[in-house]
Amino acid sequence: MADAPLPQRTLVLVKPDGVRRGHVGEVLRRIEAKGYTLVAAELRRADEALLAEHYAEHAGKPFVQALIDFMRSGPVLAAVVEGHRVIEGFRSLAGATDPTVAAPGTIRGDLARDWGTKLIENIVHGSDGEESAAREIGLWFPAL
Ligand code: GDP
Ligand code: MG
């Protein structure tokens, strides 16, 4: 018998730049087109405390407060996405952090660019491992 697929979940955020620029539908379309399943999705305004927790791994870095302020600048679409190896798979869909060098065909490569500001506005967030996915899903969707 074939091995049963291992279920895995990741936290995806469409960041305020993605919501403002009208890319929520496109991001969800790419997730669904890939065959992943939406478990939860909600438009949210995140507060400082939630974002400080969310970005705890970056605490103390020079860009973290600007990043938190940016993430509070408008609503975000928070979603939990499920599928076999979805953590790695969504990061592959998202592309590299720096939108200038993110490969064409990826969300960041196709939809984001460097505007010459101090911020890296790159449309989406995706958890980077099983531990952070569990932590981030617990933060954003405590009922799941
Ligand atoms: P990600 O997992 O690809 O989103 O990247 P990281 O976890 O390393 O960083 C989180 C977010 O912080 C990124 O998506 C960027 O929006 C922002 N960021 C990361 N590195 C830098 C940086 O060197 N400068 C600035 N201004 N922002 C950064
Ligand atoms: Mg990260």
Short mmCIF file of N, CA and C and ligand atoms in Angstrom, two decimals:
data_model
loop_
_atom_site.label_atom_id
_atom_site.label_comp_id
_atom_site.label_asym_id
_atom_site.label_seq_id
_atom_site.Cartn_x
_atom_site.Cartn_y
_atom_site.Cartn_z
N MET A 1 0.84 -1.20 0.00
CA MET A 1 0.00 0.00 0.00
C MET A 1 0.88 1.25 0.00
N ALA A 2 0.47 2.24 -0.75
CA ALA A 2 1.25 3.48 -0.80
C ALA A 2 1.18 4.18 0.56
N ASP A 3 2.26 4.92 0.86
CA ASP A 3 2.25 5.69 2.11
C ASP A 3 1.13 6.72 2.08
N ALA A 4 0.43 6.85 3.20
CA ALA A 4 -0.59 7.90 3.28
C ALA A 4 0.10 9.26 3.28
N PRO A 5 -0.45 10.26 2.56
CA PRO A 5 0.18 11.57 2.57
C PRO A 5 0.14 12.18 3.98
N LEU A 6 1.23 12.81 4.35
CA LEU A 6 1.28 13.45 5.67
C LEU A 6 0.63 14.81 5.57
N PRO A 7 -0.42 15.09 6.35
CA PRO A 7 -1.04 16.41 6.30
C PRO A 7 -0.10 17.43 6.93
N GLN A 8 -0.06 18.58 6.35
CA GLN A 8 0.77 19.66 6.90
C GLN A 8 0.02 20.97 6.68
N ARG A 9 0.21 21.91 7.62
CA ARG A 9 -0.45 23.21 7.49
C ARG A 9 0.57 24.32 7.58
N THR A 10 0.27 25.42 6.92
CA THR A 10 1.13 26.60 6.99
C THR A 10 0.28 27.84 7.16
N LEU A 11 0.88 28.88 7.73
CA LEU A 11 0.20 30.17 7.81
C LEU A 11 0.64 31.05 6.64
N VAL A 12 -0.35 31.52 5.90
CA VAL A 12 -0.09 32.45 4.79
C VAL A 12 -0.71 33.79 5.15
N LEU A 13 0.04 34.86 4.92
CA LEU A 13 -0.53 36.20 5.03
C LEU A 13 -0.39 36.89 3.69
N VAL A 14 -1.49 37.52 3.23
CA VAL A 14 -1.34 38.52 2.16
C VAL A 14 -1.14 39.83 2.90
N LYS A 15 0.04 40.39 2.75
CA LYS A 15 0.43 41.57 3.52
C LYS A 15 -0.34 42.81 3.04
N PRO A 16 -0.27 43.92 3.79
CA PRO A 16 -1.06 45.10 3.41
C PRO A 16 -0.79 45.60 1.99
N ASP A 17 0.42 45.45 1.49
CA ASP A 17 0.68 45.88 0.10
C ASP A 17 -0.09 45.00 -0.88
N GLY A 18 -0.19 43.72 -0.57
CA GLY A 18 -0.91 42.81 -1.45
C GLY A 18 -2.41 43.08 -1.43
N VAL A 19 -2.95 43.39 -0.24
CA VAL A 19 -4.37 43.72 -0.13
C VAL A 19 -4.65 45.04 -0.85
N ARG A 20 -3.82 46.06 -0.57
CA ARG A 20 -4.02 47.38 -1.20
C ARG A 20 -3.96 47.31 -2.71
N ARG A 21 -3.06 46.49 -3.22
CA ARG A 21 -2.88 46.42 -4.67
C ARG A 21 -3.79 45.40 -5.34
N GLY A 22 -4.68 44.81 -4.56
CA GLY A 22 -5.71 43.96 -5.14
C GLY A 22 -5.26 42.57 -5.53
N HIS A 23 -4.28 42.03 -4.77
CA HIS A 23 -3.74 40.72 -5.14
C HIS A 23 -4.24 39.55 -4.27
N VAL A 24 -5.24 39.80 -3.42
CA VAL A 24 -5.74 38.70 -2.58
C VAL A 24 -6.24 37.55 -3.45
N GLY A 25 -7.07 37.88 -4.42
CA GLY A 25 -7.63 36.84 -5.28
C GLY A 25 -6.56 36.07 -6.03
N GLU A 26 -5.55 36.78 -6.52
CA GLU A 26 -4.48 36.14 -7.29
C GLU A 26 -3.66 35.19 -6.41
N VAL A 27 -3.39 35.60 -5.17
CA VAL A 27 -2.63 34.73 -4.26
C VAL A 27 -3.45 33.47 -3.95
N LEU A 28 -4.73 33.65 -3.63
CA LEU A 28 -5.57 32.48 -3.33
C LEU A 28 -5.72 31.61 -4.57
N ARG A 29 -5.82 32.22 -5.74
CA ARG A 29 -5.93 31.45 -6.98
C ARG A 29 -4.71 30.55 -7.17
N ARG A 30 -3.54 31.10 -6.91
CA ARG A 30 -2.32 30.29 -7.10
C ARG A 30 -2.26 29.15 -6.09
N ILE A 31 -2.69 29.42 -4.85
CA ILE A 31 -2.71 28.36 -3.83
C ILE A 31 -3.68 27.24 -4.26
N GLU A 32 -4.84 27.64 -4.72
CA GLU A 32 -5.84 26.64 -5.12
C GLU A 32 -5.43 25.93 -6.40
N ALA A 33 -4.84 26.68 -7.33
CA ALA A 33 -4.42 26.07 -8.60
C ALA A 33 -3.36 24.99 -8.35
N LYS A 34 -2.54 25.21 -7.33
CA LYS A 34 -1.50 24.24 -6.99
C LYS A 34 -2.11 22.98 -6.37
N GLY A 35 -3.34 23.11 -5.87
CA GLY A 35 -4.02 21.95 -5.29
C GLY A 35 -4.03 21.92 -3.78
N TYR A 36 -3.56 23.00 -3.15
CA TYR A 36 -3.63 23.07 -1.69
C TYR A 36 -5.05 23.46 -1.26
N THR A 37 -5.33 23.18 0.00
CA THR A 37 -6.67 23.39 0.54
C THR A 37 -6.68 24.55 1.53
N LEU A 38 -7.66 25.42 1.40
CA LEU A 38 -7.84 26.50 2.37
C LEU A 38 -8.59 25.96 3.57
N VAL A 39 -7.99 26.11 4.74
CA VAL A 39 -8.62 25.65 5.98
C VAL A 39 -9.33 26.82 6.68
N ALA A 40 -8.75 28.01 6.56
CA ALA A 40 -9.32 29.21 7.16
C ALA A 40 -8.78 30.40 6.39
N ALA A 41 -9.57 31.46 6.31
CA ALA A 41 -9.10 32.70 5.68
C ALA A 41 -9.94 33.85 6.22
N GLU A 42 -9.25 34.90 6.63
CA GLU A 42 -9.97 36.01 7.24
C GLU A 42 -9.19 37.31 7.05
N LEU A 43 -9.91 38.36 6.71
CA LEU A 43 -9.28 39.68 6.63
C LEU A 43 -9.15 40.23 8.04
N ARG A 44 -7.95 40.63 8.41
CA ARG A 44 -7.66 41.04 9.78
C ARG A 44 -6.89 42.34 9.81
N ARG A 45 -7.08 43.09 10.89
CA ARG A 45 -6.16 44.17 11.23
C ARG A 45 -5.36 43.70 12.42
N ALA A 46 -4.08 43.46 12.21
CA ALA A 46 -3.23 42.91 13.26
C ALA A 46 -2.76 44.03 14.18
N ASP A 47 -2.71 43.77 15.47
CA ASP A 47 -2.18 44.80 16.38
C ASP A 47 -0.69 44.54 16.66
N GLU A 48 -0.10 45.54 17.31
CA GLU A 48 1.34 45.52 17.59
C GLU A 48 1.77 44.24 18.32
N ALA A 49 0.98 43.83 19.31
CA ALA A 49 1.35 42.67 20.13
C ALA A 49 1.38 41.39 19.30
N LEU A 50 0.37 41.22 18.47
CA LEU A 50 0.32 40.03 17.61
C LEU A 50 1.51 40.02 16.66
N LEU A 51 1.81 41.18 16.08
CA LEU A 51 2.90 41.24 15.09
C LEU A 51 4.26 41.07 15.75
N ALA A 52 4.42 41.59 16.95
CA ALA A 52 5.69 41.40 17.67
C ALA A 52 5.92 39.92 17.93
N GLU A 53 4.86 39.21 18.29
CA GLU A 53 4.94 37.75 18.48
C GLU A 53 5.22 37.05 17.15
N HIS A 54 4.47 37.47 16.15
CA HIS A 54 4.60 36.83 14.83
C HIS A 54 6.04 36.93 14.33
N TYR A 55 6.65 38.11 14.52
CA TYR A 55 8.01 38.33 14.03
C TYR A 55 9.05 38.22 15.14
N ALA A 56 8.75 37.41 16.17
CA ALA A 56 9.66 37.30 17.32
C ALA A 56 11.08 36.90 16.90
N GLU A 57 11.19 36.07 15.87
CA GLU A 57 12.54 35.63 15.43
C GLU A 57 13.38 36.81 14.93
N HIS A 58 12.71 37.92 14.54
CA HIS A 58 13.45 39.08 14.03
C HIS A 58 13.64 40.17 15.09
N ALA A 59 13.22 39.90 16.33
CA ALA A 59 13.34 40.91 17.40
C ALA A 59 14.77 41.41 17.47
N GLY A 60 14.93 42.73 17.55
CA GLY A 60 16.26 43.32 17.67
C GLY A 60 16.90 43.66 16.33
N LYS A 61 16.36 43.14 15.23
CA LYS A 61 16.94 43.51 13.93
C LYS A 61 16.52 44.93 13.56
N PRO A 62 17.35 45.63 12.78
CA PRO A 62 17.08 47.05 12.52
C PRO A 62 15.77 47.33 11.79
N PHE A 63 15.27 46.36 11.04
CA PHE A 63 14.07 46.63 10.24
C PHE A 63 12.77 46.21 10.91
N VAL A 64 12.86 45.63 12.14
CA VAL A 64 11.66 44.97 12.66
C VAL A 64 10.53 45.96 12.99
N GLN A 65 10.85 47.14 13.55
CA GLN A 65 9.76 48.06 13.88
C GLN A 65 9.11 48.61 12.62
N ALA A 66 9.91 48.94 11.60
CA ALA A 66 9.33 49.39 10.33
C ALA A 66 8.46 48.30 9.72
N LEU A 67 8.90 47.06 9.87
CA LEU A 67 8.12 45.94 9.34
C LEU A 67 6.79 45.82 10.07
N ILE A 68 6.82 45.94 11.39
CA ILE A 68 5.58 45.86 12.17
C ILE A 68 4.65 47.01 11.82
N ASP A 69 5.20 48.22 11.68
CA ASP A 69 4.38 49.38 11.31
C ASP A 69 3.74 49.16 9.93
N PHE A 70 4.52 48.65 9.01
CA PHE A 70 4.00 48.35 7.67
C PHE A 70 2.87 47.32 7.76
N MET A 71 3.07 46.30 8.58
CA MET A 71 2.05 45.23 8.69
C MET A 71 0.78 45.73 9.37
N ARG A 72 0.89 46.89 10.06
CA ARG A 72 -0.29 47.51 10.69
C ARG A 72 -0.91 48.58 9.81
N SER A 73 -0.36 48.80 8.63
CA SER A 73 -0.79 49.93 7.81
C SER A 73 -2.09 49.66 7.07
N GLY A 74 -2.61 48.46 7.19
CA GLY A 74 -3.87 48.12 6.55
C GLY A 74 -4.19 46.68 6.84
N PRO A 75 -5.35 46.23 6.38
CA PRO A 75 -5.72 44.84 6.66
C PRO A 75 -4.80 43.84 5.97
N VAL A 76 -4.70 42.66 6.56
CA VAL A 76 -4.00 41.54 5.95
C VAL A 76 -5.01 40.40 5.79
N LEU A 77 -4.78 39.58 4.80
CA LEU A 77 -5.59 38.37 4.66
C LEU A 77 -4.79 37.25 5.31
N ALA A 78 -5.30 36.73 6.40
CA ALA A 78 -4.62 35.63 7.10
C ALA A 78 -5.29 34.32 6.70
N ALA A 79 -4.49 33.32 6.36
CA ALA A 79 -5.07 32.06 5.92
C ALA A 79 -4.24 30.89 6.43
N VAL A 80 -4.92 29.80 6.67
CA VAL A 80 -4.26 28.52 6.96
C VAL A 80 -4.48 27.63 5.75
N VAL A 81 -3.38 27.10 5.25
CA VAL A 81 -3.41 26.34 4.01
C VAL A 81 -2.85 24.94 4.30
N GLU A 82 -3.48 23.93 3.73
CA GLU A 82 -3.13 22.55 4.05
C GLU A 82 -2.73 21.77 2.80
N GLY A 83 -1.80 20.87 2.97
CA GLY A 83 -1.43 19.98 1.88
C GLY A 83 -0.12 19.28 2.20
N HIS A 84 0.18 18.24 1.48
CA HIS A 84 1.44 17.53 1.69
C HIS A 84 2.61 18.45 1.32
N ARG A 85 3.54 18.68 2.25
CA ARG A 85 4.72 19.55 2.09
C ARG A 85 4.35 20.99 1.73
N VAL A 86 3.19 21.44 2.27
CA VAL A 86 2.72 22.79 1.90
C VAL A 86 3.62 23.91 2.41
N ILE A 87 4.35 23.69 3.50
CA ILE A 87 5.22 24.75 4.02
C ILE A 87 6.27 25.11 2.97
N GLU A 88 6.96 24.09 2.53
CA GLU A 88 7.98 24.27 1.48
C GLU A 88 7.31 24.69 0.17
N GLY A 89 6.18 24.08 -0.11
CA GLY A 89 5.49 24.35 -1.38
C GLY A 89 5.02 25.78 -1.48
N PHE A 90 4.47 26.33 -0.40
CA PHE A 90 4.02 27.71 -0.49
C PHE A 90 5.21 28.66 -0.59
N ARG A 91 6.31 28.36 0.13
CA ARG A 91 7.48 29.25 0.03
C ARG A 91 8.05 29.23 -1.39
N SER A 92 7.89 28.10 -2.04
CA SER A 92 8.30 28.02 -3.43
C SER A 92 7.38 28.86 -4.32
N LEU A 93 6.08 28.81 -4.07
CA LEU A 93 5.15 29.68 -4.80
C LEU A 93 5.46 31.15 -4.55
N ALA A 94 5.84 31.48 -3.30
CA ALA A 94 6.07 32.89 -2.92
C ALA A 94 7.32 33.45 -3.57
N GLY A 95 8.39 32.66 -3.64
CA GLY A 95 9.64 33.15 -4.20
C GLY A 95 10.52 33.82 -3.16
N ALA A 96 11.67 34.30 -3.59
CA ALA A 96 12.68 34.86 -2.69
C ALA A 96 12.17 36.11 -1.98
N THR A 97 12.71 36.36 -0.79
CA THR A 97 12.30 37.51 0.03
C THR A 97 12.45 38.83 -0.72
N ASP A 98 13.56 39.00 -1.41
CA ASP A 98 13.84 40.25 -2.14
C ASP A 98 13.11 40.19 -3.49
N PRO A 99 12.11 41.03 -3.67
CA PRO A 99 11.28 40.90 -4.88
C PRO A 99 12.03 41.20 -6.17
N THR A 100 13.12 41.94 -6.09
CA THR A 100 13.88 42.23 -7.31
C THR A 100 14.47 40.95 -7.91
N VAL A 101 14.88 40.03 -7.03
CA VAL A 101 15.52 38.81 -7.54
C VAL A 101 14.63 37.58 -7.44
N ALA A 102 13.42 37.75 -6.89
CA ALA A 102 12.49 36.61 -6.84
C ALA A 102 12.20 36.18 -8.28
N ALA A 103 12.21 34.89 -8.50
CA ALA A 103 12.08 34.38 -9.87
C ALA A 103 10.72 34.74 -10.48
N PRO A 104 10.73 35.12 -11.76
CA PRO A 104 9.46 35.27 -12.47
C PRO A 104 8.68 33.95 -12.38
N GLY A 105 7.36 34.06 -12.26
CA GLY A 105 6.54 32.87 -12.06
C GLY A 105 6.15 32.69 -10.61
N THR A 106 6.92 33.31 -9.69
CA THR A 106 6.55 33.28 -8.28
C THR A 106 5.69 34.50 -7.96
N ILE A 107 4.99 34.42 -6.83
CA ILE A 107 4.13 35.54 -6.42
C ILE A 107 4.95 36.82 -6.29
N ARG A 108 6.07 36.72 -5.57
CA ARG A 108 6.88 37.92 -5.37
C ARG A 108 7.56 38.34 -6.67
N GLY A 109 8.02 37.38 -7.45
CA GLY A 109 8.68 37.70 -8.71
C GLY A 109 7.74 38.37 -9.70
N ASP A 110 6.48 37.96 -9.68
CA ASP A 110 5.52 38.51 -10.65
C ASP A 110 4.85 39.78 -10.16
N LEU A 111 4.61 39.89 -8.85
CA LEU A 111 3.71 40.94 -8.36
C LEU A 111 4.39 42.00 -7.51
N ALA A 112 5.61 41.74 -7.05
CA ALA A 112 6.26 42.68 -6.13
C ALA A 112 7.50 43.27 -6.77
N ARG A 113 7.89 44.44 -6.30
CA ARG A 113 9.13 45.05 -6.76
C ARG A 113 9.68 45.91 -5.63
N ASP A 114 10.90 46.36 -5.80
CA ASP A 114 11.53 47.29 -4.86
C ASP A 114 11.12 48.70 -5.26
N TRP A 115 10.48 49.42 -4.31
CA TRP A 115 10.02 50.79 -4.60
C TRP A 115 11.04 51.82 -4.14
N GLY A 116 12.19 51.38 -3.68
CA GLY A 116 13.22 52.30 -3.24
C GLY A 116 13.00 52.83 -1.84
N THR A 117 12.08 52.21 -1.09
CA THR A 117 11.86 52.60 0.30
C THR A 117 12.75 51.71 1.18
N LYS A 118 12.72 51.97 2.48
CA LYS A 118 13.52 51.16 3.41
C LYS A 118 12.86 49.79 3.63
N LEU A 119 11.60 49.69 3.21
CA LEU A 119 10.85 48.46 3.46
C LEU A 119 11.03 47.45 2.34
N ILE A 120 10.92 46.19 2.72
CA ILE A 120 10.76 45.16 1.70
C ILE A 120 9.28 44.80 1.66
N GLU A 121 8.59 45.31 0.65
CA GLU A 121 7.17 44.99 0.46
C GLU A 121 7.10 43.84 -0.52
N ASN A 122 6.69 42.68 -0.03
CA ASN A 122 6.78 41.49 -0.89
C ASN A 122 5.52 40.63 -0.87
N ILE A 123 4.37 41.28 -0.66
CA ILE A 123 3.04 40.71 -0.92
C ILE A 123 2.59 39.61 0.05
N VAL A 124 3.47 38.65 0.34
CA VAL A 124 3.02 37.51 1.15
C VAL A 124 4.01 37.11 2.24
N HIS A 125 3.47 36.44 3.23
CA HIS A 125 4.25 35.73 4.25
C HIS A 125 3.88 34.26 4.18
N GLY A 126 4.85 33.40 4.38
CA GLY A 126 4.57 31.97 4.56
C GLY A 126 5.49 31.43 5.64
N SER A 127 4.95 30.60 6.53
CA SER A 127 5.77 30.02 7.60
C SER A 127 6.97 29.31 7.00
N ASP A 128 8.09 29.30 7.78
CA ASP A 128 9.33 28.75 7.20
C ASP A 128 9.70 27.36 7.73
N GLY A 129 8.85 26.75 8.56
CA GLY A 129 9.15 25.41 9.06
C GLY A 129 7.99 24.90 9.89
N GLU A 130 8.06 23.63 10.28
CA GLU A 130 6.93 23.05 11.00
C GLU A 130 6.70 23.72 12.35
N GLU A 131 7.81 24.05 13.02
CA GLU A 131 7.69 24.68 14.34
C GLU A 131 7.07 26.07 14.22
N SER A 132 7.56 26.87 13.26
CA SER A 132 7.01 28.22 13.12
C SER A 132 5.58 28.17 12.60
N ALA A 133 5.26 27.21 11.76
CA ALA A 133 3.88 27.09 11.27
C ALA A 133 2.93 26.83 12.43
N ALA A 134 3.29 25.90 13.31
CA ALA A 134 2.43 25.59 14.45
C ALA A 134 2.28 26.82 15.36
N ARG A 135 3.40 27.50 15.58
CA ARG A 135 3.38 28.69 16.44
C ARG A 135 2.52 29.79 15.81
N GLU A 136 2.71 30.04 14.52
CA GLU A 136 2.00 31.14 13.85
C GLU A 136 0.50 30.83 13.70
N ILE A 137 0.16 29.59 13.40
CA ILE A 137 -1.26 29.23 13.29
C ILE A 137 -1.93 29.40 14.65
N GLY A 138 -1.23 29.02 15.72
CA GLY A 138 -1.76 29.20 17.08
C GLY A 138 -1.99 30.66 17.42
N LEU A 139 -1.11 31.52 16.91
CA LEU A 139 -1.24 32.96 17.17
C LEU A 139 -2.42 33.57 16.43
N TRP A 140 -2.52 33.27 15.15
CA TRP A 140 -3.52 33.92 14.30
C TRP A 140 -4.87 33.24 14.36
N PHE A 141 -4.87 31.93 14.59
CA PHE A 141 -6.13 31.18 14.61
C PHE A 141 -6.13 30.24 15.83
N PRO A 142 -6.23 30.83 17.03
CA PRO A 142 -6.12 30.01 18.24
C PRO A 142 -7.19 28.92 18.33
N ALA A 143 -8.30 29.10 17.63
CA ALA A 143 -9.37 28.09 17.73
C ALA A 143 -9.10 26.86 16.87
N LEU A 144 -8.11 26.93 15.97
CA LEU A 144 -7.87 25.79 15.08
C LEU A 144 -7.07 24.69 15.77
P1 GDP B 1 10.52 35.76 4.49
O1 GDP B 1 10.41 34.52 5.34
O2 GDP B 1 10.92 35.47 3.07
O3 GDP B 1 9.27 36.62 4.53
O4 GDP B 1 11.71 36.64 5.07
P2 GDP B 1 12.22 36.88 6.57
O5 GDP B 1 11.52 35.97 7.54
O6 GDP B 1 13.69 36.85 6.55
O7 GDP B 1 11.79 38.38 6.87
C1 GDP B 1 10.46 38.69 7.18
C2 GDP B 1 10.05 39.93 6.41
O8 GDP B 1 10.83 41.03 6.88
C3 GDP B 1 10.36 39.86 4.91
O9 GDP B 1 9.35 39.23 4.16
C4 GDP B 1 10.49 41.32 4.56
O10 GDP B 1 9.21 41.93 4.42
C5 GDP B 1 11.16 41.89 5.81
N1 GDP B 1 12.63 41.90 5.72
C6 GDP B 1 13.47 40.84 5.75
N2 GDP B 1 14.75 41.22 5.66
C7 GDP B 1 14.74 42.57 5.59
C8 GDP B 1 15.76 43.56 5.49
O11 GDP B 1 16.96 43.26 5.44
N3 GDP B 1 15.35 44.85 5.44
C9 GDP B 1 14.04 45.20 5.47
N4 GDP B 1 13.70 46.48 5.40
N5 GDP B 1 13.05 44.29 5.58
C10 GDP B 1 13.39 42.99 5.63
MG MG B 2 10.20 34.38 7.41
#
